Short mmCIF file of C-alpha atoms and ligand atoms in Angstrom, two decimals:
data_model
loop_
_atom_site.label_atom_id
_atom_site.label_comp_id
_atom_site.label_asym_id
_atom_site.label_seq_id
_atom_site.Cartn_x
_atom_site.Cartn_y
_atom_site.Cartn_z
CA MET A 1 0.09 -0.01 0.01
CA THR A 2 1.33 3.53 -0.90
CA PRO A 3 2.06 5.49 2.19
CA THR A 4 0.10 8.75 3.07
CA LEU A 5 0.65 11.77 5.43
CA ALA A 6 -2.34 13.64 6.35
CA PHE A 7 -1.95 16.93 7.57
CA HIS A 8 -4.00 17.60 10.76
CA GLY A 9 -2.18 21.00 11.95
CA ALA A 10 0.25 23.56 11.19
CA ALA A 11 -1.70 23.73 7.75
CA ARG A 12 -1.73 27.19 6.50
CA THR A 13 -1.39 28.22 10.14
CA VAL A 14 1.53 28.47 12.60
CA THR A 15 0.61 26.14 15.42
CA GLY A 16 -0.95 22.74 16.14
CA SER A 17 1.36 20.51 14.33
CA LYS A 18 -0.14 17.26 13.81
CA HIS A 19 1.08 14.83 10.93
CA LEU A 20 -0.35 11.56 10.55
CA LEU A 21 2.09 8.93 8.41
CA SER A 22 0.10 6.04 7.68
CA LEU A 23 2.47 2.82 6.50
CA GLY A 24 0.04 0.10 5.50
CA ASN A 25 -1.80 -0.91 8.39
CA ALA A 26 0.40 0.96 10.80
CA GLN A 27 -0.21 4.67 11.76
CA VAL A 28 2.41 7.00 13.17
CA LEU A 29 1.88 10.44 14.65
CA ILE A 30 4.69 13.15 14.07
CA ASP A 31 4.03 15.69 16.60
CA CYS A 32 0.91 16.41 18.61
CA GLY A 33 0.89 20.23 18.97
CA MET A 34 -1.95 22.49 20.51
CA PHE A 35 -3.25 25.05 18.32
CA GLN A 36 -2.56 28.40 19.53
CA GLY A 37 -3.71 32.15 19.35
CA THR A 38 -7.03 33.22 18.38
CA LYS A 39 -10.09 32.09 19.94
CA GLU A 40 -11.37 30.25 16.64
CA LEU A 41 -8.02 28.29 16.60
CA LYS A 42 -7.77 27.07 20.55
CA GLU A 43 -11.57 26.02 19.84
CA ARG A 44 -9.88 23.39 17.69
CA ASN A 45 -8.08 21.86 20.53
CA TRP A 46 -11.61 20.75 21.73
CA GLN A 47 -12.50 18.86 18.53
CA PRO A 48 -12.30 15.21 18.41
CA PHE A 49 -8.83 13.93 17.01
CA PRO A 50 -9.30 13.11 13.21
CA PHE A 51 -7.80 9.58 14.31
CA MET A 52 -8.45 7.19 17.03
CA PRO A 53 -5.76 7.59 19.47
CA SER A 54 -5.88 3.87 20.48
CA ASP A 55 -4.92 3.21 16.79
CA LEU A 56 -1.85 4.87 16.54
CA ASP A 57 1.41 2.44 16.43
CA ALA A 58 3.98 5.28 17.08
CA VAL A 59 4.04 8.84 18.31
CA VAL A 60 7.56 10.67 16.96
CA ILE A 61 8.07 14.33 18.71
CA THR A 62 10.34 16.62 17.10
CA HIS A 63 10.63 19.08 19.97
CA ALA A 64 9.21 20.35 23.25
CA HIS A 65 7.50 23.49 22.19
CA LEU A 66 3.54 23.16 23.13
CA ASP A 67 2.70 23.75 19.52
CA HIS A 68 4.29 20.24 18.97
CA ILE A 69 3.66 18.47 22.01
CA GLY A 70 0.81 20.27 23.82
CA MET A 71 -1.97 17.92 22.88
CA LEU A 72 -0.30 14.69 24.19
CA PRO A 73 -1.97 14.62 27.33
CA ARG A 74 -5.25 14.73 25.75
CA LEU A 75 -3.99 11.70 23.33
CA VAL A 76 -2.85 9.62 26.22
CA ARG A 77 -6.34 10.04 28.09
CA GLU A 78 -8.44 9.42 25.14
CA GLY A 79 -6.41 6.02 24.84
CA LEU A 80 -3.13 6.06 23.33
CA LYS A 81 -1.41 2.83 23.81
CA CYS A 82 1.86 3.05 21.98
CA PRO A 83 5.34 4.85 23.18
CA ILE A 84 5.72 8.49 22.77
CA TYR A 85 9.66 8.74 21.14
CA ALA A 86 11.50 11.77 21.58
CA THR A 87 15.22 12.84 22.31
CA ALA A 88 16.31 12.69 26.12
CA PRO A 89 16.34 16.56 26.34
CA THR A 90 12.81 17.09 24.59
CA ILE A 91 11.47 14.65 26.98
CA SER A 92 13.07 16.56 30.06
CA LEU A 93 11.66 19.81 28.53
CA SER A 94 8.48 18.09 27.90
CA ARG A 95 8.11 17.37 31.65
CA ILE A 96 8.29 20.83 32.51
CA SER A 97 6.20 22.41 30.05
CA LEU A 98 3.32 19.69 29.81
CA THR A 99 2.91 19.57 33.67
CA ASP A 100 2.61 23.53 33.45
CA SER A 101 0.33 23.58 30.66
CA GLY A 102 -1.94 21.24 32.68
CA ARG A 103 -1.76 23.51 35.67
CA LEU A 104 -3.02 26.36 33.41
CA GLN A 105 -5.93 24.68 31.76
CA GLU A 106 -7.20 23.68 35.19
CA GLU A 107 -6.85 27.49 36.02
CA GLU A 108 -8.39 28.43 33.06
CA ALA A 109 -11.50 26.19 33.67
CA ARG A 110 -11.60 27.64 37.23
CA PHE A 111 -11.68 31.04 35.98
CA HIS A 112 -14.42 30.02 33.57
CA SER A 113 -16.60 28.63 35.71
CA LYS A 114 -16.12 31.21 38.81
CA HIS A 115 -16.95 34.10 36.33
CA ASN A 116 -20.04 31.78 34.68
CA LEU A 117 -18.63 32.12 31.07
CA ARG A 118 -19.08 28.66 30.83
CA HIS A 119 -21.01 26.46 33.48
CA ASP A 120 -19.63 22.95 32.29
CA ALA A 121 -16.22 24.58 32.48
CA LYS A 122 -13.74 21.37 32.33
CA PRO A 123 -9.85 21.69 31.42
CA LEU A 124 -8.51 20.44 28.12
CA TYR A 125 -6.58 18.48 30.34
CA ASP A 126 -5.13 18.43 33.89
CA GLU A 127 -1.92 18.04 35.56
CA ASN A 128 -2.56 14.68 35.97
CA ASP A 129 -3.08 13.92 32.39
CA ALA A 130 0.31 15.63 31.76
CA PHE A 131 1.95 13.24 34.14
CA GLU A 132 0.15 10.13 32.59
CA ALA A 133 1.46 11.12 29.32
CA MET A 134 4.96 11.54 30.60
CA ARG A 135 5.12 7.77 31.12
CA LYS A 136 4.68 6.89 27.80
CA PHE A 137 7.87 8.78 26.62
CA LYS A 138 10.95 6.67 25.61
CA PRO A 139 14.23 8.50 25.04
CA VAL A 140 15.77 7.91 21.29
CA PRO A 141 19.22 9.58 20.67
CA PHE A 142 20.46 11.59 17.85
CA ASN A 143 21.82 9.90 14.85
CA THR A 144 20.78 6.43 15.68
CA ARG A 145 18.36 4.72 13.52
CA HIS A 146 15.42 3.41 15.20
CA GLU A 147 12.56 0.88 13.84
CA LEU A 148 8.79 1.95 13.14
CA PRO A 149 6.03 -0.39 12.85
CA GLY A 150 4.67 -0.89 8.98
CA GLY A 151 8.63 -1.42 8.22
CA GLY A 152 9.85 2.18 8.24
CA SER A 153 12.53 3.49 10.36
CA TRP A 154 13.76 7.11 11.36
CA VAL A 155 16.57 8.97 12.66
CA TYR A 156 16.78 12.19 14.59
CA LYS A 157 19.08 14.80 13.31
CA HIS A 158 19.90 18.10 15.30
CA ALA A 159 17.65 21.05 13.89
CA GLY A 160 19.16 23.76 16.30
CA HIS A 161 15.92 25.38 17.35
CA ILE A 162 15.49 24.63 20.93
CA LEU A 163 17.60 22.31 23.39
CA GLY A 164 17.09 18.77 22.11
CA SER A 165 15.30 19.51 18.90
CA ALA A 166 15.22 17.38 16.00
CA TYR A 167 14.34 16.61 12.52
CA ALA A 168 12.72 13.12 11.78
CA GLU A 169 14.59 11.49 8.86
CA ILE A 170 12.01 8.61 7.88
CA ALA A 171 12.95 6.00 5.71
CA LEU A 172 9.54 4.48 4.15
CA PRO A 173 9.20 0.80 3.57
CA ASN A 174 10.25 1.27 -0.19
CA GLY A 175 13.38 3.24 0.93
CA GLU A 176 12.20 6.46 -0.10
CA ILE A 177 12.89 9.27 2.77
CA LEU A 178 10.64 11.67 4.13
CA LEU A 179 12.11 14.40 6.26
CA MET A 180 9.99 16.08 8.63
CA SER A 181 11.71 19.43 9.70
CA GLY A 182 10.01 20.30 12.92
CA ASP A 183 11.16 23.66 13.61
CA LEU A 184 14.48 24.62 11.81
CA GLY A 185 16.87 26.84 13.66
CA ARG A 186 19.48 29.14 13.25
CA TYR A 187 22.97 28.77 12.64
CA ASP A 188 25.45 30.00 15.54
CA THR A 189 22.59 30.12 18.17
CA PRO A 190 24.47 29.87 21.44
CA ILE A 191 24.82 26.87 23.23
CA ILE A 192 22.93 24.30 21.39
CA LYS A 193 24.23 22.81 18.12
CA ASP A 194 23.63 24.31 14.72
CA PRO A 195 20.94 22.40 12.22
CA GLU A 196 22.77 19.50 10.68
CA VAL A 197 23.15 19.50 6.91
CA VAL A 198 20.76 17.23 4.77
CA ASP A 199 21.53 16.95 1.06
CA TYR A 200 18.88 14.18 0.09
CA CYS A 201 15.20 13.10 0.61
CA ASP A 202 12.44 12.17 -1.77
CA TYR A 203 9.67 14.30 0.34
CA LEU A 204 10.10 17.31 2.46
CA VAL A 205 7.96 18.68 5.08
CA ILE A 206 9.39 22.22 6.11
CA GLU A 207 8.16 24.93 8.54
CA SER A 208 7.93 28.52 7.71
CA THR A 209 7.18 30.89 10.37
CA TYR A 210 9.48 33.35 8.87
CA GLY A 211 9.30 32.46 5.48
CA ASP A 212 8.71 36.05 4.04
CA ARG A 213 11.09 37.70 6.44
CA LEU A 214 14.69 38.18 7.18
CA HIS A 215 15.81 38.73 11.03
CA SER A 216 17.68 41.80 12.06
CA LYS A 217 21.25 42.02 11.93
CA GLU A 218 21.50 43.86 14.93
CA ASP A 219 24.40 42.75 17.38
CA PRO A 220 22.26 41.50 20.61
CA LEU A 221 25.35 42.39 22.79
CA ILE A 222 25.47 46.21 22.11
CA LYS A 223 21.43 46.75 22.54
CA LEU A 224 22.08 44.67 25.86
CA GLU A 225 25.06 46.80 26.87
CA GLN A 226 23.17 49.92 26.23
CA ALA A 227 20.07 48.79 28.64
CA LEU A 228 22.51 48.12 30.86
CA GLN A 229 24.60 51.28 31.11
CA TRP A 230 21.32 53.07 31.38
CA ALA A 231 20.17 51.09 34.24
CA TRP A 232 23.55 51.52 35.83
CA SER A 233 23.80 55.26 35.38
CA SER A 234 20.08 55.91 36.38
CA GLY A 235 19.48 53.40 38.95
CA GLY A 236 16.80 51.90 36.81
CA THR A 237 15.15 48.65 36.45
CA ILE A 238 15.11 46.60 33.35
CA LEU A 239 12.14 44.26 32.97
CA ILE A 240 12.78 41.71 30.42
CA PRO A 241 9.71 39.39 29.29
CA SER A 242 11.24 36.46 28.01
CA PHE A 243 9.93 32.67 27.06
CA ALA A 244 11.03 30.27 29.54
CA ILE A 245 12.57 27.51 26.85
CA GLY A 246 15.38 29.00 25.29
CA ARG A 247 15.13 32.50 25.10
CA THR A 248 16.05 33.28 28.85
CA GLN A 249 19.14 30.81 28.74
CA GLU A 250 20.14 32.67 25.41
CA MET A 251 19.66 35.95 27.57
CA LEU A 252 21.92 34.66 30.39
CA TYR A 253 24.51 33.62 27.87
CA TYR A 254 24.61 37.26 26.41
CA PHE A 255 24.96 38.64 29.99
CA LYS A 256 28.01 36.15 30.76
CA LYS A 257 29.44 37.31 27.60
CA LEU A 258 29.24 41.23 28.41
CA GLN A 259 30.84 40.11 31.83
CA GLU A 260 33.69 38.15 30.18
CA SER A 261 34.58 41.19 28.12
CA GLY A 262 34.17 44.09 30.81
CA ARG A 263 31.26 45.22 29.33
CA MET A 264 28.75 44.72 32.08
CA PRO A 265 28.49 46.92 35.06
CA ARG A 266 27.49 45.13 38.58
CA VAL A 267 24.03 45.24 37.84
CA PRO A 268 21.94 41.90 39.81
CA VAL A 269 19.83 40.08 37.27
CA TYR A 270 16.67 38.26 39.01
CA ILE A 271 15.22 35.31 37.31
CA ASP A 272 11.55 35.20 38.41
CA SER A 273 10.25 32.06 36.57
CA PRO A 274 10.33 28.85 38.42
CA MET A 275 9.80 27.12 34.96
CA ALA A 276 12.67 29.17 33.29
CA THR A 277 14.97 28.56 36.49
CA SER A 278 13.80 24.69 35.73
CA VAL A 279 14.57 24.68 31.65
CA THR A 280 17.75 26.34 32.60
CA LYS A 281 18.84 23.48 34.68
CA VAL A 282 18.08 21.10 31.68
CA TYR A 283 20.03 23.22 29.54
CA ALA A 284 23.22 23.08 31.64
CA ASP A 285 22.87 19.42 32.33
CA ALA A 286 22.71 18.31 28.71
CA LYS A 287 26.05 18.05 28.08
CA ASP A 288 25.77 15.83 24.88
CA ASP A 289 23.83 18.31 23.07
CA HIS A 290 25.98 21.65 23.92
CA ASP A 291 27.58 23.16 21.01
CA ASP A 292 31.62 23.43 21.20
CA GLU A 293 32.01 26.79 22.98
CA MET A 294 29.46 25.68 25.74
CA LYS A 295 31.22 22.33 25.89
CA LEU A 296 34.67 24.20 26.24
CA SER A 297 33.38 26.25 28.84
CA VAL A 298 31.55 23.45 31.06
CA SER A 299 34.85 21.68 30.64
CA GLU A 300 37.01 24.78 32.10
CA GLY A 301 34.25 24.60 35.03
CA SER A 302 32.61 27.62 34.32
CA SER A 303 28.80 27.97 33.10
CA GLU A 304 27.99 30.26 29.94
CA LEU A 305 24.54 30.06 31.84
CA GLU A 306 25.81 31.87 35.13
CA PRO A 307 26.52 35.25 34.86
CA LEU A 308 28.11 36.94 38.26
CA GLY A 309 25.42 38.33 40.47
CA LEU A 310 22.07 36.26 38.87
CA ASN A 311 19.54 35.16 41.19
CA TYR A 312 16.61 32.84 41.14
CA ILE A 313 13.49 33.67 42.63
CA ARG A 314 11.13 30.91 43.76
CA ASP A 315 8.18 31.78 45.61
CA ARG A 316 5.95 34.34 45.33
CA GLU A 317 7.17 36.15 48.66
CA GLN A 318 10.55 36.54 47.17
CA SER A 319 8.77 37.66 43.84
CA GLN A 320 6.54 40.61 45.56
CA ALA A 321 9.76 41.24 47.67
CA LEU A 322 11.34 42.69 44.28
CA ASN A 323 8.70 45.32 44.14
CA LYS A 324 10.32 47.47 47.01
CA GLN A 325 13.46 46.90 45.80
CA HIS A 326 15.31 49.76 43.66
CA GLY A 327 17.67 49.52 40.55
CA PRO A 328 19.97 49.29 39.27
CA GLN A 329 18.68 45.69 38.31
CA VAL A 330 17.45 43.53 35.66
CA ILE A 331 14.12 41.42 36.30
CA ILE A 332 13.50 38.48 33.85
CA ALA A 333 10.14 37.14 33.84
CA GLY A 334 7.70 35.17 31.35
CA SER A 335 5.71 35.21 29.36
CA GLY A 336 7.81 36.44 26.48
CA MET A 337 4.64 38.43 25.23
CA ALA A 338 3.64 39.72 28.48
CA ASN A 339 0.34 38.04 28.03
CA GLY A 340 0.58 36.10 31.28
CA GLY A 341 2.81 35.21 33.74
CA ARG A 342 4.81 36.91 36.41
CA ILE A 343 6.00 39.69 34.39
CA LEU A 344 2.35 41.30 34.59
CA HIS A 345 2.99 41.78 38.20
CA HIS A 346 6.40 43.66 37.92
CA MET A 347 4.80 45.49 34.70
CA ARG A 348 1.69 46.72 36.71
CA HIS A 349 4.08 48.09 39.64
CA ARG A 350 6.62 49.67 37.44
CA ILE A 351 5.54 50.63 34.02
CA SER A 352 4.08 53.79 35.26
CA SER A 353 7.70 54.82 36.20
CA ASP A 354 10.29 56.75 33.90
CA GLN A 355 13.10 54.67 35.99
CA THR A 356 11.87 51.42 34.31
CA MET A 357 13.03 49.79 30.78
CA VAL A 358 10.99 47.18 29.33
CA LEU A 359 13.25 45.37 26.97
CA PHE A 360 11.42 42.70 24.68
CA THR A 361 13.42 39.59 23.31
CA GLY A 362 11.13 38.25 20.69
CA TYR A 363 8.35 38.50 18.21
CA GLN A 364 5.23 40.24 19.86
CA ALA A 365 1.80 38.98 17.91
CA GLU A 366 -1.36 40.94 17.18
CA GLY A 367 -3.55 41.12 20.49
CA THR A 368 -0.76 40.92 23.11
CA LEU A 369 0.32 43.63 25.79
CA GLY A 370 3.64 43.16 24.60
CA ARG A 371 2.67 44.42 20.91
CA GLN A 372 0.51 47.21 22.52
CA LEU A 373 3.80 48.50 24.43
CA ILE A 374 5.98 48.13 21.08
CA ASP A 375 3.12 49.85 19.18
CA GLY A 376 3.82 52.87 21.84
CA GLU A 377 0.18 52.78 23.53
CA PRO A 378 0.45 55.56 26.13
CA VAL A 379 -2.22 53.99 28.38
CA VAL A 380 -2.61 49.81 28.64
CA LYS A 381 -4.61 47.66 30.76
CA ILE A 382 -3.03 45.18 32.98
CA PHE A 383 -5.34 43.10 35.19
CA GLY A 384 -8.30 44.73 34.20
CA GLU A 385 -6.72 48.28 35.44
CA GLU A 386 -5.58 51.15 33.16
CA VAL A 387 -1.89 51.90 33.74
CA ALA A 388 -0.05 54.71 32.11
CA VAL A 389 2.90 53.95 30.24
CA ARG A 390 5.80 56.34 31.21
CA ALA A 391 8.61 53.15 31.04
CA LYS A 392 11.01 53.40 28.05
CA VAL A 393 10.21 50.29 25.94
CA ASP A 394 12.63 48.59 23.59
CA LYS A 395 13.08 45.38 21.66
CA ILE A 396 16.27 43.24 20.92
CA ASN A 397 15.62 42.59 17.22
CA ALA A 398 17.99 40.04 16.16
CA LEU A 399 16.59 37.07 18.61
CA SER A 400 14.77 34.30 17.11
CA ALA A 401 14.69 30.58 17.37
CA HIS A 402 13.31 29.99 13.80
CA ALA A 403 15.67 30.25 10.61
CA ASP A 404 14.21 33.41 8.26
CA GLN A 405 13.83 32.92 4.71
CA GLY A 406 17.27 33.38 3.78
CA GLU A 407 18.38 30.70 6.59
CA ILE A 408 15.86 28.31 5.07
CA LEU A 409 16.95 28.79 1.83
CA HIS A 410 20.38 28.38 2.73
CA TRP A 411 19.50 25.07 4.50
CA LEU A 412 17.64 23.89 1.14
CA SER A 413 20.33 24.68 -0.69
CA PHE A 414 22.71 21.65 0.25
CA PHE A 415 20.59 19.22 -1.31
CA LYS A 416 21.98 17.54 -4.22
CA SER A 417 18.75 16.85 -6.06
CA PRO A 418 14.98 18.21 -5.84
CA PRO A 419 12.69 16.15 -3.55
CA LYS A 420 9.68 15.19 -5.46
CA LYS A 421 7.37 17.10 -3.54
CA THR A 422 7.98 19.83 -0.75
CA PHE A 423 5.26 20.75 1.59
CA ILE A 424 5.20 23.92 3.34
CA VAL A 425 3.85 23.95 6.65
CA HIS A 426 3.68 25.86 10.19
CA GLY A 427 3.24 29.13 8.86
CA GLU A 428 0.89 31.75 8.10
CA PRO A 429 -0.44 31.84 4.45
CA LYS A 430 1.40 34.98 3.50
CA ALA A 431 4.69 33.53 4.70
CA GLN A 432 4.05 30.12 2.94
CA GLU A 433 3.28 31.60 -0.28
CA ALA A 434 6.37 33.99 -0.17
CA LEU A 435 8.60 30.84 0.71
CA ALA A 436 7.04 28.63 -2.00
CA ALA A 437 7.50 31.33 -4.84
CA LYS A 438 11.34 31.94 -3.73
CA ILE A 439 11.69 27.95 -3.47
CA LYS A 440 10.35 27.46 -7.07
CA ASP A 441 12.16 30.55 -8.18
CA LEU A 442 15.44 29.75 -6.92
CA TYR A 443 15.34 25.73 -7.26
CA ASN A 444 12.48 25.00 -9.46
CA TRP A 445 11.22 22.40 -6.92
CA GLU A 446 7.50 21.20 -6.75
CA VAL A 447 6.09 22.71 -3.64
CA VAL A 448 2.58 22.29 -2.38
CA ILE A 449 0.82 24.03 0.64
CA PRO A 450 -1.68 21.81 2.34
CA GLU A 451 -4.73 22.72 3.78
CA GLN A 452 -5.82 21.19 7.18
CA GLY A 453 -7.03 17.83 6.75
CA GLN A 454 -5.40 17.20 3.03
CA VAL A 455 -4.11 13.77 2.56
CA GLU A 456 -0.99 13.40 0.23
CA GLU A 457 0.27 10.12 -1.42
CA LEU A 458 3.87 9.54 -0.85
CA GLY A 459 4.74 7.29 -3.99
CA ASN A 460 5.43 7.01 -7.18
ZN1 ZN B 1 9.25 25.30 18.05
#
């Protein structure tokens, strides 16, 4: 029987990655992500899976972001029997983010029933479901071939996106190769290894988050140094909204770099995020997945993730105590787009003061508080209250965990022959179309942008 690939998520949108590979009687699910963003997208998480979880024979995970793993607890609760395969660091990070997600779902359900928004408010899944899902995980090392039911096999290769991130290079029963890119990272990202070179596959599924854009070439160290100088000379506080996985560790790395070159004043740095604290430990411990620079610094007994003056804030009392503290200081907390998390408390307390700088470290989506601040809104709502913005607002432009258009095209340039078909997923339609046009233009490959639910035959 001809293998088929069904696109059940991240089709003409960025989130919800779910790809079902049918190999004869065997069913392999690649990623099981949550839809995130608009209400319409989130609603999709409540719809029945377009397959029976109990019918699956293997689940292969590319990396630990929720838009790739966030529905695993529901999948397990609804009868998944087979193992969930992932790299060891992905499993460690999944344990942190899935349990956190379970708690958030419970909180959201409580909020809905308390405010009578939905009388029957139930969480999508709870923390216990997340723990149950963790029991199904089985670690698979990089660059080691592993059998799949149905006569296929796959190898994980470094994707350079976040710690543990991989592409899955799947050998179909007839020997043809299907390459699932997962999320494609960037060259020279600190701490983790670069994306591995691939020069052949028959079918390619590639992400396109930044398919229509190029990242800024701005040096993040210069921007950070200027912010720290301002805090030092004015006694100000820098608030850095930051994602717990990847971005926070990158920021610690940059602080350390500035210190090593004598460019960082003695400004204390507070990480006010239990999740980021746990993730940083996973990053520091995952020695096999460090790039050469990180390996060297670890072998010399120092850590690129431990700048002097770093303090971890664990409990709420400590977090509140920061309110009484004057600068100079840096407070890093989630979430990265300031649409939740402890950063909101710090913002409510400090954003009306010109002694504060809010320094964003990534993309700010439409509708988030982060976007309103970047757009220069003079008054914003935090916890339902209107607050005047007198803080400086700035952004380090160059940081991203995703390859931009140029980096994707560069990665494709190593292919010795064109894939039979290239499927573009995980992007807004505008980004997908721009990338498709570039690939056709430069390489003349056959490109498909699948619709949600589309099924493609992988065969001659
Ligand atoms: Zn990702």
